[in-house]
Amino acid sequence: MREQLVKHKDKIYDGTNGCTSITVHETANTSKGADAQAHADLQTSGNVRQASWHITVDDTEAIRSYPDTAQCWHGGTREAAESSIAVEICVNSDGDYDQAFENAAKVVRDLRRQHGIGRSKVYDHAHWTGKDCPSKMRAAGRWNEFLDLTDPNQKENPEGMISPFEGRLTGHHNDRGGYPGHKGLDIAPPKPGQVGMPVYAAFAGTWQEIVRNAKPGNKSSTWAQRRTGNGGLISNPDGEGNGYNHMRPLDHFKVGDKVVAGQLLGYNDRSGTQTGPHLHFELWADWRNSNSDYAPELAFEKFKIKIGSAPERTSTAPVKPSGGGSKPAAKPSVPADVKKKLKAMGYKNPDAGDVEKYQAWHGLVPDGDWGSKTEAKYQEVVRAQNATKKMLGVPDNWASDGYWGATSKKWAGYTSGRNGWNNPHGYLTKKYINNLKKVKAW
């Protein structure tokens, strides 16, 4: 979740919200572009409506406008303002409502965990005043479906572990024979010098720190003291922490995002100080304390996983069989037409794991199944690539392959800079697409 906190107090009551319930609303604004950012900006600018709410959710992100403890003007009653956290779901016509529905359920689930709120205390707006809101959800009879999705996910179990990186053990934790002060263990790729090898989440958790801009040879601390490379810190449900260094996290991840064991996190790189490419992996007894590190070898031994063994890639938490260890879910098969698309992107022998990589890179749920949402994203990327080629100064001798990689980002960044669109890194965002539409390139 991203924060864009409102500084003024013109649209909230004095006092502290008890945070004993959650109220779900819909924006009722079907206009194109009426996404979470637009509604967050509305509140920041003062909001002409006599209303306020804590969090807005669309199909790509959630934005917090007020802390949970603020008494926002919502629900139509003072009791709602004094006790309930307001979550608004966007219904803009150019958005994916089903995805916004799922994203909002995740936000509510996290709020339930944080504040200890039971299922019976998750209300729709109609609960307070009888207003038909959230109307789209109510009309489709999906309220109970939504409630089911907000129940705390017991699959996110800290007991399950996945090997984070395939390769060779080249450095131990200091208590296990590493050099003094070595906070983790090092796993080098299968072949010396390899970069761009996938790194997976060892445990389920939540991103607490993310670094992507560290350069090779950087000596300054990045995501924790004395860690000098790209990577970051993930906190586990049991309060422990996992650190990943010399790894560039996928672009769509942000602090606050949750991951499951076995989910693709990013790829190893040359960032920071290192004698050769490797993943530096750490375990902390307390994710808030970088000096609470302990030997990761202990976890590998506990879960009977060989250090450097091939990760068992999965999009859901691992299922623990009766015999111990962990077993990944069966991978879906990849149709021939999808393999052809992936090969055009550079994947040599495409499998479901490569579908996961594509999905994760483009902000989709990495389930390995090339379904309708993945196909829609593929078509969107191709169209965005073709539209970018139409822009002044952009060559057209590069492939519209459906993968928004370095070349696409380069020319999208160039186009954004030339037109003042404030997208220097060339990310494929809704705003970038809308700008292409405005100039009739789309």
PDB file of C-alpha atoms in Angstrom, residues 172-186 225-227 280 282 284 290-291 293:
ATOM      1  CA  HIS A 172      28.901 -19.363   5.352  1.00  0.00           C
ATOM      2  CA  HIS A 173      27.418 -17.272   8.143  1.00  0.00           C
ATOM      3  CA  ASN A 174      30.212 -16.170  10.459  1.00  0.00           C
ATOM      4  CA  ASP A 175      29.225 -18.597  13.226  1.00  0.00           C
ATOM      5  CA  ARG A 176      29.404 -21.415  10.704  1.00  0.00           C
ATOM      6  CA  GLY A 177      32.873 -20.658   9.393  1.00  0.00           C
ATOM      7  CA  GLY A 178      32.277 -17.477   7.463  1.00  0.00           C
ATOM      8  CA  TYR A 179      34.358 -14.363   7.918  1.00  0.00           C
ATOM      9  CA  PRO A 180      33.701 -12.267  11.069  1.00  0.00           C
ATOM     10  CA  GLY A 181      30.661 -10.063  10.604  1.00  0.00           C
ATOM     11  CA  HIS A 182      29.269 -12.017   7.642  1.00  0.00           C
ATOM     12  CA  LYS A 183      25.541 -11.741   8.363  1.00  0.00           C
ATOM     13  CA  GLY A 184      24.292 -14.425   5.989  1.00  0.00           C
ATOM     14  CA  LEU A 185      25.381 -17.100   3.561  1.00  0.00           C
ATOM     15  CA  ASP A 186      26.358 -16.742  -0.088  1.00  0.00           C
ATOM     16  CA  GLN A 225      23.653  -1.471   7.694  1.00  0.00           C
ATOM     17  CA  ARG A 226      26.698  -2.799   5.781  1.00  0.00           C
ATOM     18  CA  ARG A 227      24.548  -4.286   3.000  1.00  0.00           C
ATOM     19  CA  HIS A 280      23.642 -13.116  -0.138  1.00  0.00           C
ATOM     20  CA  GLU A 282      20.136 -13.643   5.615  1.00  0.00           C
ATOM     21  CA  TRP A 284      16.961 -12.402  11.351  1.00  0.00           C
ATOM     22  CA  SER A 290      19.551  -6.155  11.634  1.00  0.00           C
ATOM     23  CA  ASN A 291      21.863  -7.469  14.357  1.00  0.00           C
ATOM     24  CA  ASP A 293      20.952 -12.414  12.356  1.00  0.00           C
TER      25      ASP A 293
END
